[in-house]
Short mmCIF file of N, CA, C and O in Angstrom, two decimals:
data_model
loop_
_atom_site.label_atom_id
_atom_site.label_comp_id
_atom_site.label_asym_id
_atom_site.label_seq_id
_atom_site.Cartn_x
_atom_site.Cartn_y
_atom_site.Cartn_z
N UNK A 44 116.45 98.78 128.12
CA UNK A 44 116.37 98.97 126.69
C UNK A 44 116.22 100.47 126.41
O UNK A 44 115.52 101.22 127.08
N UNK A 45 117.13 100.89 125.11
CA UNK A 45 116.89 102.49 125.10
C UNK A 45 116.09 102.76 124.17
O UNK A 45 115.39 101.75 124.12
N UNK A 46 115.66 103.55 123.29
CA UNK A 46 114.46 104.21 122.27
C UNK A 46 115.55 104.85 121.45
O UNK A 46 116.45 105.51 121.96
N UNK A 47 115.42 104.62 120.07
CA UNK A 47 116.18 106.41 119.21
C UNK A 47 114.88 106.37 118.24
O UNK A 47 114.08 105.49 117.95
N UNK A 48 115.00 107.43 117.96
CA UNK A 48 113.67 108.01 116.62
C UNK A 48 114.54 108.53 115.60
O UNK A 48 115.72 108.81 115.76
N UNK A 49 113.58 108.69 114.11
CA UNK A 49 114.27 109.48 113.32
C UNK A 49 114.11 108.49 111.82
O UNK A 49 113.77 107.32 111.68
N UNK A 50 114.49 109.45 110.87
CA UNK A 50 114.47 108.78 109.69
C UNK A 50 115.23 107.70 109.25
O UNK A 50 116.25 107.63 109.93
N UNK A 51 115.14 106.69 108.26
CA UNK A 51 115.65 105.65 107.91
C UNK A 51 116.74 106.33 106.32
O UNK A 51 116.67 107.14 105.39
N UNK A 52 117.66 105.33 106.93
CA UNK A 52 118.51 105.84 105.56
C UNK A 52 119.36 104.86 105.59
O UNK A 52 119.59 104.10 106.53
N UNK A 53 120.17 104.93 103.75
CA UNK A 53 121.42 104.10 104.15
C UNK A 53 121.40 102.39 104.47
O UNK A 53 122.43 101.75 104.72
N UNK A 54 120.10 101.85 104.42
CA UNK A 54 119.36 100.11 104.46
C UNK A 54 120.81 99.19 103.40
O UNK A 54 121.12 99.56 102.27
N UNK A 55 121.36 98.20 104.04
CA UNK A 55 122.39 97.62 103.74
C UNK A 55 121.98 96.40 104.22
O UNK A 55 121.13 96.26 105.10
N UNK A 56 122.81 95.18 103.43
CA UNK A 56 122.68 93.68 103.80
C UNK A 56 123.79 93.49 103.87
O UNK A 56 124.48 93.22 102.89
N UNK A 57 124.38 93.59 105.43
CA UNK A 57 126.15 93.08 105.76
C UNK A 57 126.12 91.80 105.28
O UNK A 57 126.71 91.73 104.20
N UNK A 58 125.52 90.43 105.77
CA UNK A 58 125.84 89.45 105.51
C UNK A 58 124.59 88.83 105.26
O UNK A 58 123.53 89.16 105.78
N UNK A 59 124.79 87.81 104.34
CA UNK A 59 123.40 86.26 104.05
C UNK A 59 123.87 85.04 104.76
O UNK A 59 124.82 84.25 104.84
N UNK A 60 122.38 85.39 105.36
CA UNK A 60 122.42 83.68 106.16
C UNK A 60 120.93 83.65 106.47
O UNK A 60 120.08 84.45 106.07
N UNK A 61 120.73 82.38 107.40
CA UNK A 61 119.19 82.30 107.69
C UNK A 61 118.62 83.76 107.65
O UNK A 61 117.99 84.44 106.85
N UNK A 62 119.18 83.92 108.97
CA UNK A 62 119.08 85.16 109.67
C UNK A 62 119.77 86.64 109.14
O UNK A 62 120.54 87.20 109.91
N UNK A 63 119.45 87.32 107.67
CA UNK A 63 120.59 88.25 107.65
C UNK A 63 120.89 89.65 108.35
O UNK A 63 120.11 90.11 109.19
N UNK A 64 121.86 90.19 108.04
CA UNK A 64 122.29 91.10 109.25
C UNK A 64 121.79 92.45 108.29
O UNK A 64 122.05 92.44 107.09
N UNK A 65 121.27 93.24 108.72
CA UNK A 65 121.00 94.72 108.14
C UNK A 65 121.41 95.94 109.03
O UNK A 65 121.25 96.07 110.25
N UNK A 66 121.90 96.70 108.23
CA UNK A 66 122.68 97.89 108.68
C UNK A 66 121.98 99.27 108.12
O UNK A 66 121.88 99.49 106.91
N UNK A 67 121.63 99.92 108.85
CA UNK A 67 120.88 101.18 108.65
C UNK A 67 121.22 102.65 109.40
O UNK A 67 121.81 102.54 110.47
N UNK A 68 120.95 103.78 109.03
CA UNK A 68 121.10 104.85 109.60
C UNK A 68 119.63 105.05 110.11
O UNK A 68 118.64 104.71 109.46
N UNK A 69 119.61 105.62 111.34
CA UNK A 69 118.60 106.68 111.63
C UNK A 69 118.60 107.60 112.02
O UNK A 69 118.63 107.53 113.25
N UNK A 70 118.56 109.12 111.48
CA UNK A 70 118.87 109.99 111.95
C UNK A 70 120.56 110.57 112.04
O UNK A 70 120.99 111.49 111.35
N UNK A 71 121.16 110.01 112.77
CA UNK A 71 122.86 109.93 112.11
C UNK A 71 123.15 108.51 113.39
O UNK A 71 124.28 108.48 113.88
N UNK A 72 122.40 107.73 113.72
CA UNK A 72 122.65 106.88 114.13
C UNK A 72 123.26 105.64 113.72
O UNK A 72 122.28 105.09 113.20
N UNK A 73 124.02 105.00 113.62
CA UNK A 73 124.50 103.32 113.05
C UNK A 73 123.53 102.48 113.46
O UNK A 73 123.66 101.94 114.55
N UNK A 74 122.56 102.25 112.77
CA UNK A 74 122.41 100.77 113.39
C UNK A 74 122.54 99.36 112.97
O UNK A 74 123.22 99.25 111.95
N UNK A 75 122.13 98.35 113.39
CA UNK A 75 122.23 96.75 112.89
C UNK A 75 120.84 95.93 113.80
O UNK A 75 120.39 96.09 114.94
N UNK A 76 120.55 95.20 112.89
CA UNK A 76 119.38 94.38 112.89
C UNK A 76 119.49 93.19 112.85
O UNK A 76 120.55 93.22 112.22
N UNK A 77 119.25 91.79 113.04
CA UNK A 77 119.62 90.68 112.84
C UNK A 77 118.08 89.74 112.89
O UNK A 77 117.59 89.02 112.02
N UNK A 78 117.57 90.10 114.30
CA UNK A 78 116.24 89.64 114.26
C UNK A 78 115.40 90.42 113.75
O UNK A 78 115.19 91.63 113.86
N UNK A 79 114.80 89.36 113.02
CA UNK A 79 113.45 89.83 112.41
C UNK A 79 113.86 90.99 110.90
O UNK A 79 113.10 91.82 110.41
N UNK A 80 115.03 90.74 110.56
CA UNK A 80 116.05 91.46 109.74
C UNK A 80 115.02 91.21 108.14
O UNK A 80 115.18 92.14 107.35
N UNK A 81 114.53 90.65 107.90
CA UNK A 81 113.40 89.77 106.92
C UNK A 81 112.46 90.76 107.01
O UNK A 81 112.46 91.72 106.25
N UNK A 82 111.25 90.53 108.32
CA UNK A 82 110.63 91.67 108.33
C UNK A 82 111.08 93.45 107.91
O UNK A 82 110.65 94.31 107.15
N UNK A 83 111.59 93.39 108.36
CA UNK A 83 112.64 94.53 108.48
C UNK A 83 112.43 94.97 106.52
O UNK A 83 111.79 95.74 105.80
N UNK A 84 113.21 94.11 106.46
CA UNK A 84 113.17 94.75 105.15
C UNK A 84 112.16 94.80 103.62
O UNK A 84 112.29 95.02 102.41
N UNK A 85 111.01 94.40 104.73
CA UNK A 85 109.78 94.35 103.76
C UNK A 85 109.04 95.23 104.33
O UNK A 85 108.00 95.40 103.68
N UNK A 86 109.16 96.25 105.83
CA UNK A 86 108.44 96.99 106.35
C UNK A 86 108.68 98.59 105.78
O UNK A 86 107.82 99.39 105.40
N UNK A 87 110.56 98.80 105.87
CA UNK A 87 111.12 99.56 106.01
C UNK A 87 111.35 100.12 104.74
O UNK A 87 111.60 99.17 103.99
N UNK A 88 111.39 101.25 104.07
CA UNK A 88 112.08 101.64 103.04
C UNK A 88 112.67 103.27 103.07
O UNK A 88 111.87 103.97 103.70
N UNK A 89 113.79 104.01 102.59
CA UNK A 89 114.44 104.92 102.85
C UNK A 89 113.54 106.38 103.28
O UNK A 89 112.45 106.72 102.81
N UNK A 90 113.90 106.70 103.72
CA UNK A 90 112.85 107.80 104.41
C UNK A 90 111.33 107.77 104.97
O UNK A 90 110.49 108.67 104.87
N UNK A 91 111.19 106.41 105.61
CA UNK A 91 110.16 106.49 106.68
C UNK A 91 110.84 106.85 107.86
O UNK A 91 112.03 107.16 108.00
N UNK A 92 109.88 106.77 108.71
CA UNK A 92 109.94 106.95 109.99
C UNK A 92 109.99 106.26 111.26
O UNK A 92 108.99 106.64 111.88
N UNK A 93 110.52 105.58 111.83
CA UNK A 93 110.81 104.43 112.87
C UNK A 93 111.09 104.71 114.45
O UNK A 93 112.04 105.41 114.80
N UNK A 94 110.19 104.11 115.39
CA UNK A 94 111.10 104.36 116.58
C UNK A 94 111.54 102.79 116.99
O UNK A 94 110.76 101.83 116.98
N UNK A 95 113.07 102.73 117.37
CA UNK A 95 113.71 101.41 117.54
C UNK A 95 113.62 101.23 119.00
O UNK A 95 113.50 102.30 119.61
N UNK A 96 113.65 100.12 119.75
CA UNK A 96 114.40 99.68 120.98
C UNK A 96 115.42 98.56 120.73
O UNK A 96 115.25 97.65 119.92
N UNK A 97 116.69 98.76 121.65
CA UNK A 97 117.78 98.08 121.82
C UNK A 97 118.81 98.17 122.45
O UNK A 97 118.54 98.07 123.64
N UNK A 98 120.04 98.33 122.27
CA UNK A 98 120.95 98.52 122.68
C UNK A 98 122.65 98.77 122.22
O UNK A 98 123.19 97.99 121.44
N UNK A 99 123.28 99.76 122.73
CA UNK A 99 124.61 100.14 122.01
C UNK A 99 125.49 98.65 122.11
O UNK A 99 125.47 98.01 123.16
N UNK A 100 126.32 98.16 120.85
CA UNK A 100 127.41 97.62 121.48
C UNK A 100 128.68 98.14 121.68
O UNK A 100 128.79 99.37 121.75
N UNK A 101 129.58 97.51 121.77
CA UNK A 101 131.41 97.83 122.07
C UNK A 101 131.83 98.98 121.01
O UNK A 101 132.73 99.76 121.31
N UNK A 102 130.98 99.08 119.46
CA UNK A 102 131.39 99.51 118.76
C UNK A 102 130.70 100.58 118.20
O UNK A 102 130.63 101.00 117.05
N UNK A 103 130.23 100.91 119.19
CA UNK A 103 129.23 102.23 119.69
C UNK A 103 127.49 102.22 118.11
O UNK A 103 126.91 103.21 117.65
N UNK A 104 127.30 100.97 117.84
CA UNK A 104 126.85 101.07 117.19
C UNK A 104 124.98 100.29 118.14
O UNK A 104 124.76 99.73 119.22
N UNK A 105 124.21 100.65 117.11
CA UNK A 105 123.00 100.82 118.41
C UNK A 105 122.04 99.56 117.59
O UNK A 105 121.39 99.68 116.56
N UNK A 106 122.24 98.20 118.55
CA UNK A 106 121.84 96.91 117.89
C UNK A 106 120.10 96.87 118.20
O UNK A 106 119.72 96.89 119.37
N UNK A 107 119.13 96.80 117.13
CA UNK A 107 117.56 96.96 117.46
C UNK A 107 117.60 95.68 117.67
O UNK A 107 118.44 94.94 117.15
N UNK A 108 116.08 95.06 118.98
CA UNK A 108 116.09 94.65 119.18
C UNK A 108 114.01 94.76 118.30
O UNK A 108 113.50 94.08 117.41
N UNK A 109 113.67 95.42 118.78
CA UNK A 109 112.69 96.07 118.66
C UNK A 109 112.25 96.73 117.21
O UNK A 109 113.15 96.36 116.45
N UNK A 110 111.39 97.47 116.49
CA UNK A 110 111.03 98.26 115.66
C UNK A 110 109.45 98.70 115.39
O UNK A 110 108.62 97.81 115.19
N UNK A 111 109.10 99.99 115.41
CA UNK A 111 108.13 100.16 114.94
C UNK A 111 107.60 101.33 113.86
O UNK A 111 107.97 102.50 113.87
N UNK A 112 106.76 100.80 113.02
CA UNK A 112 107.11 102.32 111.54
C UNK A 112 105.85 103.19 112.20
O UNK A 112 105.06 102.73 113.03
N UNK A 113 105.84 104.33 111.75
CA UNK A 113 105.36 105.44 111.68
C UNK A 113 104.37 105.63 110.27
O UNK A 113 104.84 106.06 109.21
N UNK A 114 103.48 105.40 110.39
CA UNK A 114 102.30 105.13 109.53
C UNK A 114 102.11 103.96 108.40
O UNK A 114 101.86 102.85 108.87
N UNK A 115 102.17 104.04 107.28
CA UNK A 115 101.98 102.40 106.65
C UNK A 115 103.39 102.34 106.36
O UNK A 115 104.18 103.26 106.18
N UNK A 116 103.61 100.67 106.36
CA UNK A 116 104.45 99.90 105.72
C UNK A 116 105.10 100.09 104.54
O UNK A 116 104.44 100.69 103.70
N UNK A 117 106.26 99.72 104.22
CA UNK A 117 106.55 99.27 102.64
C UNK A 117 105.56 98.51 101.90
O UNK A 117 105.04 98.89 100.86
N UNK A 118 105.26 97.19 102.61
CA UNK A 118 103.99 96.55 102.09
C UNK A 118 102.99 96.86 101.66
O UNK A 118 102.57 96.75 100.50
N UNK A 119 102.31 97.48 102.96
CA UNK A 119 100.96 98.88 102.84
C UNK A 119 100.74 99.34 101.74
O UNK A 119 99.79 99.21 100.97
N UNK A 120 102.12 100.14 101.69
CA UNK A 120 102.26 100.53 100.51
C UNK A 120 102.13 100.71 99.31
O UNK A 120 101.68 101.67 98.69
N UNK A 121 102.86 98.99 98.73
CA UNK A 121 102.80 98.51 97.57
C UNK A 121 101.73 97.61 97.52
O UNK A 121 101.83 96.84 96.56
N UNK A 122 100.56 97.43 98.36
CA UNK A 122 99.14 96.71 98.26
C UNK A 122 98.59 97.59 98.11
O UNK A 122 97.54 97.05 97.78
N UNK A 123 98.27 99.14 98.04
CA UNK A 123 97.53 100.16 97.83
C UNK A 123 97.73 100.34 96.98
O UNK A 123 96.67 100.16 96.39
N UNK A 124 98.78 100.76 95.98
CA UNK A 124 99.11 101.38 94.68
C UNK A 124 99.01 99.88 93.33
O UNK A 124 98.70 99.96 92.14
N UNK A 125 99.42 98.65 94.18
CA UNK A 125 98.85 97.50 93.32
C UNK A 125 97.19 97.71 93.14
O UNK A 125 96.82 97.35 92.02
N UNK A 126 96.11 98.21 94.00
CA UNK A 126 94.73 97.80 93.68
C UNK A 126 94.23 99.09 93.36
O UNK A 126 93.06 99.06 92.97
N UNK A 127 94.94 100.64 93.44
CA UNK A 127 94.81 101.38 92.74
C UNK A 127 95.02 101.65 91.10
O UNK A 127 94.47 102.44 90.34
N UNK A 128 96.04 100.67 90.91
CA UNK A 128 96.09 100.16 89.38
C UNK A 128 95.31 99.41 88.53
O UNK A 128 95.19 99.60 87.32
N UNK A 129 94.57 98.22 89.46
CA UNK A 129 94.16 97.78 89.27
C UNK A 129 92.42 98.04 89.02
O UNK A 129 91.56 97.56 88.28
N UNK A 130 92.45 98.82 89.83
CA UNK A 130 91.23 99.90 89.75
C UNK A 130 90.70 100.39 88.41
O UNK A 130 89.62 100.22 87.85
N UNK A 131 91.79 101.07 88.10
CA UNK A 131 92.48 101.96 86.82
C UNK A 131 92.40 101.15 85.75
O UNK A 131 91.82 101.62 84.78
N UNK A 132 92.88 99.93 85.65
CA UNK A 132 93.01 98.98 84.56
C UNK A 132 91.32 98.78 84.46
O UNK A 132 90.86 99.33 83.46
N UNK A 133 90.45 98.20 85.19
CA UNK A 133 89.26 97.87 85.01
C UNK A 133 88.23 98.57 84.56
O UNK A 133 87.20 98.15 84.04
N UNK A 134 88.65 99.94 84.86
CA UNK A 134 87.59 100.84 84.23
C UNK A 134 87.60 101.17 83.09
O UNK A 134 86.80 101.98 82.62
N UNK A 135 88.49 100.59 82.47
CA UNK A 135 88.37 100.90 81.16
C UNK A 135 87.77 100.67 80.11
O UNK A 135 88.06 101.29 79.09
#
């Protein structure tokens, strides 16, 4: 299994199905996602930071098998700034 690093860009939904397929840049890399493609796109959002494991296919494009973000989540995210609002709303 190989490693690439680098920023996220470019998050696409090739196809819907159970399982959908996501297509992303990292860095100037192609990639595609399939498992865990769900997660994926509740973790990930354009300019974080990711290191992938996986593998190139035929079409020189680099299929994750693997993923991990580089400090909080998309989620993280949007659960912090939800109870920081909420914060905000109450003190009033």
């Amino acid at each position: 299994m190989q490693t690439q690093k680098g920023a996220v860009s470019k998050i696409r939904i090739v196809s819907f199905a159970p399982s959908p397929l996501v297509r992303f840049t990292l860095g100037t890399t192609n990639c595609l996602i399939a498992k865990h493609s769900l997660n994926f796109l509740g973790d990930v959002d354009d300019g974080m930071f990711l290191t992938v494991g996986g593998y190139w296919n035929k079409r020189r494009q680099f299929v994750v098998q693997k993923y991990t973000v580089y400090g909080k989540t998309k989620i993280m995210l949007d659960i912090d700034a939800y109870r920081q609002k909420t914060v905000k709303a109450g003190s009033l």
